[in-house]
Short mmCIF file of C-alpha atoms in Angstrom, two decimals:
data_model
loop_
_atom_site.label_atom_id
_atom_site.label_comp_id
_atom_site.label_asym_id
_atom_site.label_seq_id
_atom_site.Cartn_x
_atom_site.Cartn_y
_atom_site.Cartn_z
CA MET A 1 134.80 141.11 118.13
CA ASN A 2 137.04 142.83 120.66
CA PRO A 3 139.33 140.15 122.20
CA ARG A 4 138.64 141.45 125.71
CA TYR A 5 135.03 140.24 125.39
CA VAL A 6 135.99 136.76 124.23
CA LEU A 7 136.91 135.25 127.60
CA PRO A 8 133.78 136.45 129.45
CA LEU A 9 131.57 135.15 126.65
CA LEU A 10 133.48 131.89 126.61
CA LEU A 11 132.99 131.46 130.34
CA LEU A 12 129.28 132.26 130.14
CA THR A 13 128.75 129.84 127.29
CA ALA A 14 130.81 127.13 128.94
CA ALA A 15 128.97 127.62 132.20
CA SER A 16 125.74 126.82 130.38
CA CYS A 17 127.10 123.38 129.46
CA SER A 18 128.94 122.78 132.74
CA ARG A 19 127.47 119.71 134.37
CA ASP A 20 128.67 116.65 136.21
CA THR A 21 127.13 114.34 133.59
CA PHE A 22 128.87 115.91 130.61
CA PHE A 23 129.12 112.70 128.58
CA GLN A 24 126.23 110.79 127.06
CA PRO A 25 125.12 107.99 129.42
CA ASP A 26 125.22 105.42 126.61
CA ALA A 27 126.09 105.70 122.93
CA ARG A 28 122.90 103.93 121.88
CA VAL A 29 120.18 106.28 120.71
CA ASP A 30 117.48 104.14 122.35
CA PHE A 31 119.57 103.21 125.40
CA ALA A 32 116.52 103.03 127.69
CA THR A 33 115.49 99.82 125.90
CA PRO A 34 117.83 96.86 126.53
CA LEU A 35 119.80 95.67 123.50
CA PRO A 36 118.70 92.14 122.52
CA ALA A 37 121.27 89.49 123.42
CA ALA A 38 121.61 88.38 119.79
CA ALA A 39 121.98 91.89 118.35
CA ASP A 40 125.03 92.22 116.10
CA SER A 41 124.64 95.99 115.51
CA ALA A 42 123.30 99.06 117.25
CA ARG A 43 122.15 102.56 116.40
CA VAL A 44 124.55 104.91 118.19
CA THR A 45 126.05 108.40 118.33
CA ALA A 46 129.74 109.01 118.90
CA GLY A 47 128.93 111.96 121.16
CA ARG A 48 125.57 113.70 121.12
CA HIS A 49 126.68 115.71 124.18
CA TYR A 50 128.70 117.90 121.79
CA HIS A 51 125.53 119.37 120.33
CA ARG A 52 125.35 123.13 120.92
CA GLY A 53 122.84 125.83 120.15
CA PRO A 54 123.55 128.80 117.84
CA GLY A 55 125.36 130.79 120.54
CA GLY A 56 127.62 127.89 121.49
CA ARG A 57 128.47 127.15 117.85
CA LEU A 58 129.26 130.81 117.19
CA LEU A 59 131.57 131.16 120.16
CA LEU A 60 133.13 127.69 120.48
CA GLY A 61 132.86 126.67 116.83
CA PRO A 62 130.70 124.21 114.86
CA HIS A 63 133.68 121.82 114.71
CA TYR A 64 132.41 118.31 113.86
CA ARG A 65 129.42 118.51 116.20
CA ARG A 66 127.00 117.19 113.59
CA ALA A 67 129.19 114.13 112.96
CA TRP A 68 129.46 113.42 116.68
CA ALA A 69 125.70 113.71 117.21
CA GLU A 70 124.55 111.96 114.00
CA PRO A 71 123.05 108.47 114.64
CA VAL A 72 124.94 105.73 112.78
CA THR A 73 124.80 101.95 112.77
CA LEU A 74 127.88 100.16 114.12
CA PRO A 75 128.62 96.49 114.80
CA VAL A 76 128.51 95.30 118.41
CA LEU A 77 131.89 94.27 119.81
CA THR A 78 131.86 90.56 120.61
CA PRO A 79 135.27 89.73 122.14
CA ALA A 80 134.87 85.98 121.66
CA THR A 81 134.40 86.23 117.88
CA VAL A 82 135.70 89.62 116.70
CA VAL A 83 138.90 87.92 115.49
CA PRO A 84 139.53 84.20 114.90
CA GLY A 85 139.91 82.57 118.31
CA GLY A 86 138.63 85.65 120.13
CA LEU A 87 140.27 88.33 122.25
CA ALA A 88 141.09 88.36 125.96
CA PHE A 89 141.84 91.31 128.22
CA ALA A 90 145.57 91.91 128.79
CA LYS A 91 146.03 95.30 130.47
CA MET A 92 144.63 98.79 130.79
CA GLY A 93 146.22 101.60 128.78
CA GLY A 94 147.81 104.71 130.20
CA GLY A 95 146.38 107.45 127.99
CA PHE A 96 145.59 110.82 129.56
CA GLN A 97 142.45 111.47 127.49
CA THR A 98 141.38 108.20 125.91
CA ILE A 99 140.11 105.14 127.76
CA SER A 100 142.21 102.36 126.32
CA MET A 101 143.30 98.80 126.89
CA THR A 102 145.28 96.02 125.25
CA MET A 103 143.74 92.67 124.34
CA THR A 104 145.46 89.60 122.93
CA ASP A 105 144.39 86.78 120.64
CA SER A 106 145.23 83.09 120.97
CA ALA A 107 148.53 83.58 119.10
CA GLY A 108 149.67 86.32 121.46
CA ARG A 109 149.08 89.15 118.99
CA SER A 110 148.10 92.48 120.57
CA TYR A 111 145.10 94.68 119.83
CA ALA A 112 144.33 98.17 121.09
CA VAL A 113 140.80 99.11 122.12
CA ARG A 114 140.28 102.85 122.58
CA SER A 115 137.22 104.97 123.21
CA ILE A 116 136.58 107.34 120.30
CA ASP A 117 135.41 110.04 122.71
CA LYS A 118 138.01 111.67 124.95
CA ASP A 119 138.14 113.15 128.42
CA PRO A 120 140.97 115.65 129.04
CA TYR A 121 140.27 115.63 132.79
CA LYS A 122 143.76 114.34 133.69
CA THR A 123 145.53 116.88 131.47
CA LEU A 124 144.32 119.79 133.60
CA PRO A 125 145.76 120.98 136.93
CA LYS A 126 143.68 119.71 139.85
CA ALA A 127 142.34 123.19 140.56
CA LEU A 128 140.76 123.32 137.08
CA ARG A 129 139.18 119.86 137.08
CA GLN A 130 135.68 121.15 137.68
CA GLY A 131 133.04 123.55 136.45
CA PHE A 132 133.04 125.57 133.27
CA ILE A 133 136.77 125.31 132.55
CA LEU A 134 136.68 121.52 132.51
CA ALA A 135 133.48 121.56 130.44
CA THR A 136 135.01 123.95 127.90
CA VAL A 137 138.15 121.85 127.50
CA ARG A 138 136.05 118.72 127.19
CA ASP A 139 133.95 120.43 124.54
CA ALA A 140 137.05 120.98 122.36
CA THR A 141 137.05 117.24 121.61
CA ALA A 142 134.35 118.06 119.05
CA ALA A 143 137.12 119.56 116.87
CA ALA A 144 138.27 116.02 116.03
CA MET A 145 136.51 114.04 113.30
CA PRO A 146 135.22 111.00 115.25
CA TYR A 147 135.47 108.66 112.24
CA GLY A 148 138.57 110.16 110.62
CA ALA A 149 140.91 107.31 111.58
CA PHE A 150 138.86 104.88 109.46
CA VAL A 151 139.49 106.92 106.30
CA VAL A 152 143.28 106.67 106.61
CA PRO A 153 144.18 102.99 105.87
CA PRO A 154 143.49 102.98 102.09
CA LEU A 155 145.22 106.35 101.76
CA ALA A 156 148.27 105.05 103.65
CA THR A 157 148.32 101.92 101.49
CA ALA A 158 148.32 104.01 98.32
CA ALA A 159 151.01 106.28 99.76
CA GLY A 160 153.31 103.36 100.61
CA VAL A 161 153.21 104.01 104.36
CA LEU A 162 152.97 101.18 106.90
CA HIS A 163 149.78 101.36 108.94
CA ALA A 164 147.20 99.64 111.12
CA SER A 165 143.58 99.19 110.02
CA PRO A 166 141.17 100.26 112.77
CA ARG A 167 137.50 99.30 112.96
CA ALA A 168 134.64 100.94 114.90
CA PHE A 169 132.37 99.05 117.34
CA TYR A 170 129.77 99.63 120.02
CA VAL A 171 130.34 97.97 123.43
CA ARG A 172 127.16 96.63 125.00
CA ALA A 173 125.93 98.24 128.21
CA ASP A 174 126.03 94.77 129.86
CA GLU A 175 129.35 93.59 128.35
CA THR A 176 131.42 91.32 130.64
CA GLY A 177 133.98 89.93 128.18
CA LEU A 178 136.53 92.72 128.57
CA GLY A 179 137.85 91.56 131.93
CA GLU A 180 138.50 94.28 134.48
CA ALA A 181 137.97 96.90 131.74
CA SER A 182 134.37 95.88 131.07
CA GLU A 183 132.77 98.50 133.29
CA LYS A 184 134.86 101.36 131.84
CA PHE A 185 133.94 100.52 128.24
CA ARG A 186 130.26 99.69 128.57
CA GLY A 187 128.00 101.77 126.37
CA LYS A 188 130.87 103.38 124.43
CA VAL A 189 131.87 103.62 120.77
CA VAL A 190 135.38 102.23 120.45
CA LEU A 191 138.14 101.72 117.93
CA LEU A 192 139.80 98.31 117.61
CA GLU A 193 143.12 97.90 115.80
CA ARG A 194 146.25 95.78 115.79
CA LYS A 195 149.16 97.01 117.91
CA TYR A 196 152.41 96.73 116.00
CA GLU A 197 154.69 96.57 119.01
CA GLY A 198 156.85 93.60 120.02
CA LYS A 199 158.02 90.54 118.11
CA PRO A 200 154.74 88.56 118.47
CA ASN A 201 153.10 91.25 116.32
CA ILE A 202 155.44 90.94 113.33
CA ASP A 203 153.07 90.07 110.50
CA GLY A 204 150.83 91.77 107.96
CA PRO A 205 152.30 95.15 106.95
CA VAL A 206 155.52 94.52 108.91
CA ALA A 207 156.06 90.91 107.84
CA GLY A 208 159.75 90.12 107.45
CA ALA A 209 160.90 92.52 110.15
CA GLU A 210 163.40 91.30 112.74
CA ASP A 211 162.10 93.44 115.57
CA LEU A 212 159.25 95.83 116.34
CA VAL A 213 159.63 98.44 119.08
CA GLU A 214 158.34 101.80 120.29
CA THR A 215 160.33 105.02 119.90
CA GLU A 216 161.50 105.04 123.51
CA ASP A 217 163.10 101.62 122.97
CA LEU A 218 164.45 102.38 119.51
CA LEU A 219 166.49 105.50 120.29
CA PRO A 220 168.77 103.90 122.92
CA ASN A 221 169.70 101.26 120.33
CA ARG A 222 170.23 103.87 117.63
CA TYR A 223 172.64 105.89 119.75
CA ALA A 224 174.44 102.92 121.30
CA SER A 225 175.62 101.25 118.10
CA GLN A 226 176.40 102.06 114.46
CA ARG A 227 174.51 98.91 113.57
CA HIS A 228 171.19 100.77 113.86
CA GLN A 229 170.00 103.37 111.33
CA LEU A 230 166.67 105.14 110.86
CA ASP A 231 165.02 105.08 107.42
CA GLY A 232 164.78 108.82 106.87
CA ALA A 233 163.17 108.53 103.44
CA ALA A 234 160.37 106.27 104.76
CA TYR A 235 159.86 108.58 107.71
CA LEU A 236 159.62 111.61 105.43
CA ARG A 237 156.96 109.82 103.35
CA ALA A 238 154.95 109.19 106.50
CA ARG A 239 155.36 112.79 107.65
CA LEU A 240 154.20 114.24 104.33
CA LEU A 241 151.15 111.99 104.59
CA ASP A 242 150.60 113.47 108.08
CA LEU A 243 150.77 116.99 106.67
CA TRP A 244 148.33 116.14 103.91
CA LEU A 245 145.89 114.67 106.45
CA GLY A 246 146.31 117.59 108.85
CA ASP A 247 147.45 115.17 111.59
CA TRP A 248 149.23 117.47 114.04
CA ASP A 249 149.56 115.07 116.99
CA ARG A 250 152.55 112.96 115.94
CA HIS A 251 154.69 112.93 119.10
CA GLU A 252 157.21 110.16 119.77
CA GLY A 253 154.58 107.96 121.44
CA GLN A 254 152.63 107.75 118.16
CA TRP A 255 155.21 105.63 116.34
CA SER A 256 156.41 102.04 116.27
CA TRP A 257 159.51 101.01 114.34
CA ALA A 258 160.14 97.82 112.37
CA ALA A 259 163.74 96.61 111.91
CA TYR A 260 164.85 95.12 108.60
CA ALA A 261 168.15 93.35 108.03
CA GLN A 262 170.76 95.08 105.87
CA PRO A 263 174.20 93.99 104.61
CA GLY A 264 176.96 94.01 107.19
CA HIS A 265 174.67 92.90 110.04
CA ARG A 266 173.01 96.31 110.12
CA LEU A 267 169.38 97.07 110.88
CA LEU A 268 167.27 99.69 109.10
CA TRP A 269 164.32 100.89 111.17
CA LYS A 270 161.16 101.84 109.28
CA PRO A 271 158.38 103.87 110.93
CA VAL A 272 154.89 102.54 111.61
CA PRO A 273 152.51 105.44 112.39
CA GLN A 274 149.84 104.76 114.98
CA ASP A 275 146.83 106.52 116.54
CA ARG A 276 145.11 108.70 113.91
CA ASP A 277 142.70 110.42 116.32
CA GLN A 278 143.52 113.96 115.13
CA VAL A 279 143.32 113.72 111.35
CA PHE A 280 141.10 116.33 109.65
CA PHE A 281 141.11 118.46 112.83
CA ARG A 282 138.73 121.46 112.62
CA PHE A 283 139.21 123.95 115.42
CA ASP A 284 139.38 127.67 114.61
CA ASP A 285 135.80 128.07 113.32
CA GLY A 286 134.44 129.80 116.44
CA VAL A 287 135.25 133.17 117.97
CA ALA A 288 136.91 131.78 121.10
CA SER A 289 138.50 128.78 119.38
CA TRP A 290 139.99 131.11 116.75
CA VAL A 291 141.65 133.11 119.53
CA VAL A 292 142.96 129.92 121.14
CA SER A 293 144.35 128.73 117.80
CA LYS A 294 146.45 131.89 117.59
CA LEU A 295 147.86 131.21 121.04
CA VAL A 296 148.39 127.45 120.65
CA LYS A 297 150.10 126.98 117.28
CA LYS A 298 149.73 123.21 117.17
CA PHE A 299 145.94 123.40 116.88
CA ARG A 300 145.93 123.62 113.09
CA THR A 301 142.68 123.29 111.17
CA PHE A 302 142.24 120.99 108.17
CA ARG A 303 141.18 123.06 105.17
CA PRO A 304 141.81 123.07 101.40
CA ARG A 305 144.81 125.32 102.11
CA TYR A 306 147.58 124.35 104.51
CA GLN A 307 147.88 126.42 107.63
CA SER A 308 151.16 126.87 109.55
CA ILE A 309 153.58 124.04 108.72
CA GLU A 310 155.37 124.81 111.97
CA GLY A 311 152.10 124.36 113.84
CA TYR A 312 151.25 121.08 112.10
CA THR A 313 154.69 119.66 112.94
CA ARG A 314 155.37 121.04 116.41
CA ASN A 315 154.36 117.89 118.32
CA ALA A 316 156.63 115.73 116.15
CA SER A 317 159.72 117.95 116.32
CA PHE A 318 161.60 115.56 118.64
CA VAL A 319 161.36 112.60 116.24
CA ASP A 320 161.62 114.80 113.12
CA GLU A 321 164.98 116.14 114.28
CA ARG A 322 166.42 112.65 114.63
CA ALA A 323 164.83 110.84 111.70
CA LEU A 324 165.17 113.56 109.03
CA ALA A 325 168.77 114.60 109.70
CA ALA A 326 170.14 112.88 106.60
CA VAL A 327 167.30 113.69 104.17
CA PRO A 328 168.18 116.28 101.49
CA ARG A 329 165.87 118.78 99.81
CA ALA A 330 165.58 116.74 96.60
CA THR A 331 163.99 113.86 98.51
CA TYR A 332 161.31 116.14 99.95
CA ARG A 333 160.24 117.26 96.50
CA ALA A 334 160.51 113.82 94.88
CA THR A 335 158.44 112.25 97.66
CA ALA A 336 155.74 114.93 97.41
CA LEU A 337 155.47 114.44 93.64
CA ASP A 338 155.30 110.66 94.07
CA LEU A 339 152.50 111.02 96.63
CA GLN A 340 150.59 113.23 94.22
CA GLN A 341 150.68 110.43 91.66
CA ARG A 342 149.72 107.71 94.14
CA LEU A 343 146.85 109.54 95.86
CA THR A 344 144.50 109.67 92.89
CA ASP A 345 140.96 111.05 92.85
CA ALA A 346 139.61 107.49 92.91
CA VAL A 347 141.75 106.54 95.92
CA ILE A 348 140.55 109.59 97.85
CA GLU A 349 136.89 109.16 96.97
CA VAL A 350 136.80 105.45 97.85
CA ALA A 351 138.69 105.99 101.13
CA VAL A 352 136.32 108.70 102.32
CA ARG A 353 133.16 106.89 101.26
CA GLN A 354 134.25 103.59 102.82
CA GLY A 355 135.76 105.12 105.96
CA LEU A 356 132.84 107.30 107.02
CA PRO A 357 129.47 105.90 108.04
CA PRO A 358 126.93 106.71 105.29
CA GLU A 359 125.09 109.20 107.48
CA VAL A 360 128.31 111.06 108.27
CA TYR A 361 129.46 110.90 104.66
CA ARG A 362 126.36 112.85 103.65
CA LEU A 363 127.32 115.56 106.16
CA GLU A 364 131.08 115.72 105.64
CA GLY A 365 132.17 113.48 102.76
CA PRO A 366 132.08 115.86 99.77
CA ARG A 367 133.79 118.63 101.74
CA LEU A 368 136.50 116.24 102.96
CA VAL A 369 137.12 114.89 99.46
CA ALA A 370 137.43 118.39 98.01
CA SER A 371 139.87 119.45 100.73
CA LEU A 372 142.07 116.39 100.23
CA LYS A 373 142.26 117.02 96.50
CA ALA A 374 143.15 120.69 97.01
CA ARG A 375 145.83 119.84 99.57
CA ARG A 376 147.25 117.17 97.27
CA ALA A 377 147.75 119.83 94.58
CA ALA A 378 149.70 122.00 97.03
CA LEU A 379 151.71 119.18 98.61
CA PRO A 380 155.05 120.02 96.89
CA GLN A 381 154.84 123.58 98.25
CA ALA A 382 154.04 122.25 101.72
CA ALA A 383 156.99 119.84 101.46
CA GLU A 384 159.30 122.72 100.56
CA LYS A 385 158.17 124.69 103.61
CA PHE A 386 158.64 121.58 105.75
CA TYR A 387 162.18 121.15 104.38
CA ARG A 388 163.07 124.76 105.15
CA LEU A 389 161.71 124.45 108.67
CA LYS A 390 163.64 121.27 109.40
CA SER A 391 166.84 122.53 107.77
CA GLU A 392 167.24 125.70 109.81
CA GLN A 393 169.01 123.71 112.52
CA VAL A 394 170.14 120.13 111.96
CA LEU A 395 171.15 117.61 114.61
CA ILE A 396 173.75 115.00 113.59
CA ALA A 397 174.40 112.47 116.32
CA GLY A 398 176.96 109.70 116.33
CA THR A 399 176.84 106.70 118.64
CA ASP A 400 178.61 105.43 121.73
CA GLN A 401 181.19 103.94 119.37
CA ALA A 402 184.08 105.86 117.83
CA GLU A 403 183.37 108.12 114.83
CA ARG A 404 185.07 110.85 112.84
CA PHE A 405 183.02 113.90 111.88
CA GLU A 406 184.42 115.76 108.88
CA VAL A 407 183.13 119.24 108.09
CA GLU A 408 184.29 120.63 104.75
CA ARG A 409 183.44 124.25 104.07
CA LEU A 410 183.73 123.86 100.31
CA ASN A 411 182.32 127.19 99.10
CA ASP A 412 179.77 129.85 99.98
CA THR A 413 176.82 127.59 99.13
CA ALA A 414 178.08 124.16 100.23
CA THR A 415 179.29 122.80 103.55
CA VAL A 416 179.54 119.02 103.57
CA VAL A 417 179.31 116.99 106.78
CA SER A 418 180.45 113.37 106.67
CA VAL A 419 180.54 110.87 109.53
CA TYR A 420 182.75 107.79 109.40
CA SER A 421 182.96 104.80 111.71
CA LEU A 422 186.40 104.32 113.23
CA GLU A 423 185.50 100.89 114.59
CA ASN A 424 186.46 98.95 111.44
CA ASP A 425 189.61 101.01 111.06
CA LYS A 426 190.80 99.72 114.42
CA VAL A 427 191.00 96.19 113.02
CA GLY A 428 192.42 97.15 109.65
CA ARG A 429 189.25 96.99 107.57
CA GLY A 430 189.12 100.67 106.73
CA GLU A 431 186.53 103.31 107.47
CA THR A 432 182.80 103.07 106.84
CA LEU A 433 180.73 106.06 105.79
CA LEU A 434 177.73 106.43 108.11
CA TYR A 435 176.37 109.83 107.06
CA ARG A 436 176.84 112.54 104.46
CA ARG A 437 174.84 115.64 103.66
CA ARG A 438 175.51 118.92 101.88
CA PHE A 439 174.27 122.11 103.57
CA ASN A 440 173.60 125.52 102.04
CA PRO A 441 173.92 128.38 104.57
CA GLN A 442 170.94 129.98 102.86
CA ASP A 443 168.81 127.13 104.26
CA THR A 444 170.78 125.99 107.32
CA ARG A 445 171.92 128.37 110.02
CA ARG A 446 173.36 125.82 112.45
CA VAL A 447 174.53 122.19 112.44
CA ARG A 448 174.95 120.48 115.80
CA LEU A 449 177.34 117.52 116.00
CA HIS A 450 177.08 115.12 118.95
CA GLY A 451 179.82 112.54 119.32
CA LEU A 452 178.23 110.88 122.37
CA GLN A 453 180.52 108.34 124.02
CA GLY A 454 183.58 106.82 122.40
CA LYS A 455 186.81 108.50 121.32
CA ASP A 456 185.57 110.71 118.50
CA GLU A 457 187.32 113.02 116.06
CA PHE A 458 185.99 116.32 114.70
CA VAL A 459 187.85 117.83 111.76
CA VAL A 460 186.73 121.17 110.26
CA SER A 461 188.37 122.64 107.15
CA GLY A 462 187.83 125.09 104.30
CA SER A 463 188.01 128.82 103.63
CA VAL A 464 184.76 130.55 102.62
CA ARG A 465 182.76 133.72 103.08
CA ARG A 466 179.53 132.05 104.25
CA SER A 467 178.87 128.88 106.21
CA PRO A 468 176.48 127.48 108.82
CA PHE A 469 177.53 127.63 112.45
CA ILE A 470 179.02 124.30 113.54
CA ASP A 471 178.40 123.33 117.18
CA ILE A 472 180.51 120.41 118.39
CA TYR A 473 179.50 118.42 121.47
CA GLY A 474 182.28 115.95 122.11
CA GLY A 475 180.61 113.72 124.67
CA PRO A 476 182.02 111.98 127.77
CA GLY A 477 185.03 110.34 126.04
CA GLU A 478 188.39 111.83 125.08
CA ASP A 479 187.90 113.57 121.76
CA LEU A 480 190.00 115.25 119.09
CA VAL A 481 188.86 118.61 117.71
CA GLN A 482 190.84 120.18 114.87
CA ASP A 483 189.60 123.32 113.16
CA SER A 484 191.61 124.81 110.31
CA SER A 485 188.66 126.55 108.64
CA ARG A 486 188.17 130.24 107.92
CA VAL A 487 184.94 132.15 107.36
CA ALA A 488 184.96 135.83 106.39
CA GLY A 489 183.73 138.21 109.10
CA LEU A 490 184.36 138.62 112.79
CA ARG A 491 181.92 136.08 114.21
CA LYS A 492 183.38 132.66 114.96
CA ARG A 493 181.49 129.89 113.19
CA THR A 494 182.75 126.81 115.10
CA ARG A 495 181.92 126.26 118.75
CA PHE A 496 183.23 123.42 120.92
CA PHE A 497 181.20 122.27 123.93
CA ASP A 498 182.83 119.75 126.25
CA THR A 499 184.56 119.40 129.59
CA ALA A 500 187.68 121.53 129.93
CA ARG A 501 190.04 118.57 130.35
CA ASN A 502 190.90 115.28 128.64
CA ASN A 503 190.48 116.41 125.03
CA ASP A 504 192.93 117.04 122.20
CA PHE A 505 191.77 120.54 121.28
CA ARG A 506 193.42 122.20 118.26
CA PRO A 507 191.47 125.40 117.67
CA GLY A 508 191.75 127.72 114.70
CA PRO A 509 190.68 131.31 114.15
CA GLU A 510 187.07 130.20 113.71
CA THR A 511 186.88 128.16 116.93
CA LYS A 512 185.12 129.43 120.01
CA ASN A 513 186.01 127.50 123.15
CA LYS A 514 182.84 126.75 125.12
CA THR A 515 184.32 124.07 127.37
CA ALA A 516 183.34 124.02 131.03
CA HIS A 517 183.78 121.93 134.16
CA ASN A 518 180.32 120.35 134.29
CA VAL A 519 178.91 117.42 132.33
CA PHE A 520 176.10 119.55 130.88
CA SER A 521 178.65 121.08 128.54
CA HIS A 522 178.49 117.93 126.41
CA ALA A 523 175.25 116.25 127.48
CA PHE A 524 172.91 114.93 124.80
CA ASP A 525 169.18 115.62 125.21
CA ARG A 526 169.82 117.45 128.46
CA ASP A 527 166.66 119.49 127.81
CA GLY A 528 164.84 116.76 125.88
CA SER A 529 165.56 118.20 122.44
CA GLY A 530 169.17 117.41 121.61
CA ARG A 531 170.29 120.92 122.51
#
């Protein structure tokens, strides 16, 4: 079809489903009849409003419309008994699309309650929060598998990835036990799962941890002190699981981090993935949605073959850049091969059959199982593409303490970057290696070094014909930069970004002076990406 006809058709089709009462009034199929007070289950649909006729399916895509509209039997949420001692309302959540809240049990442990259906109303500009545009954006929710999150726990267990274990419930139309959130959740299908955030929630999969925080609280600790390190290998394992599941929405708000004690009073932070709403995403199966998928790269569809690795990983690039900086190519391949061995046919088949309601399994189960097996076979190739993507530019950040960054241009295929702590050296205990990785210019075009605060040293040496560009950001303190390296060709391969004063700057023939008089010359994350 000619692309110029797509938008008019999209608008016409969307206009046909544009209505103020877009969402189903109640998830119960027979909602006109009151649910008996003693009922412990109900016959419901996750979203029968996503049903479309042949024209709508052709243009917007079949997506998972059948799964959303298929009646299934779910337990009724009873806050007083759903966990031992019951749950009480704590606070409303702040999601833009999902109605969510936090509840707590008698021991102070936190639980998330989220509607399975979504409303992207708040994500749109105010001028677009009406009519066919709003209806069309709302309709795209049907691209998500409504019960996909319940398939993930046994797969994550087999993969060796920390995880929560969500359960699906129906909230009664007359529910009053959810505090001030009761009215918002009445008549909805919801997901209930433990929230692994904060010390009161250290148990189960994160038992033995010393702390449990969100990404926004972890990173300030990581960059303030050499005591904190991210577990890059564990994070890579979780990210390869994401790729296998087609989970493209892994931004920094989708992770918690558990701290485990290490020798020398250090803490190693392991990732805890959360919120699996976008696994098995199926989007580009309609004329208009296919066009949108070409314009919005992150909307990758789950199929037997992997689509764009860049698209799958775009939302997670901020955390990827920080957590994968020390992980070499060999670990990518070894982890992919290990996952292939762990995620057996039996594991996949049991996870899908147990995670999906029986009615939905009949519609989607065999296809999902076949796709997971095919993607498992191609996981090493996907891991290699992921490595190449994340190795094009590498961010190596120090801390607010003093470090020495050594860059050794050894030969045309190896540039080694090492980072040492200078804190112990100050008291006569010698240096401590914090980081080391070997880079091949065939894979890595640029390495960015950030000293942050503290009096840091940057030493660059070696004479070669090929090498990655080295960008040095000294940070606010007084820093030493010494470059004695040489790289064949006319283009300088070392660049120094800092303020023009208060540094010991010893440039060589490869050094390009990029100092300036403003603080942005050395700022970290000044545009939110470490650049």
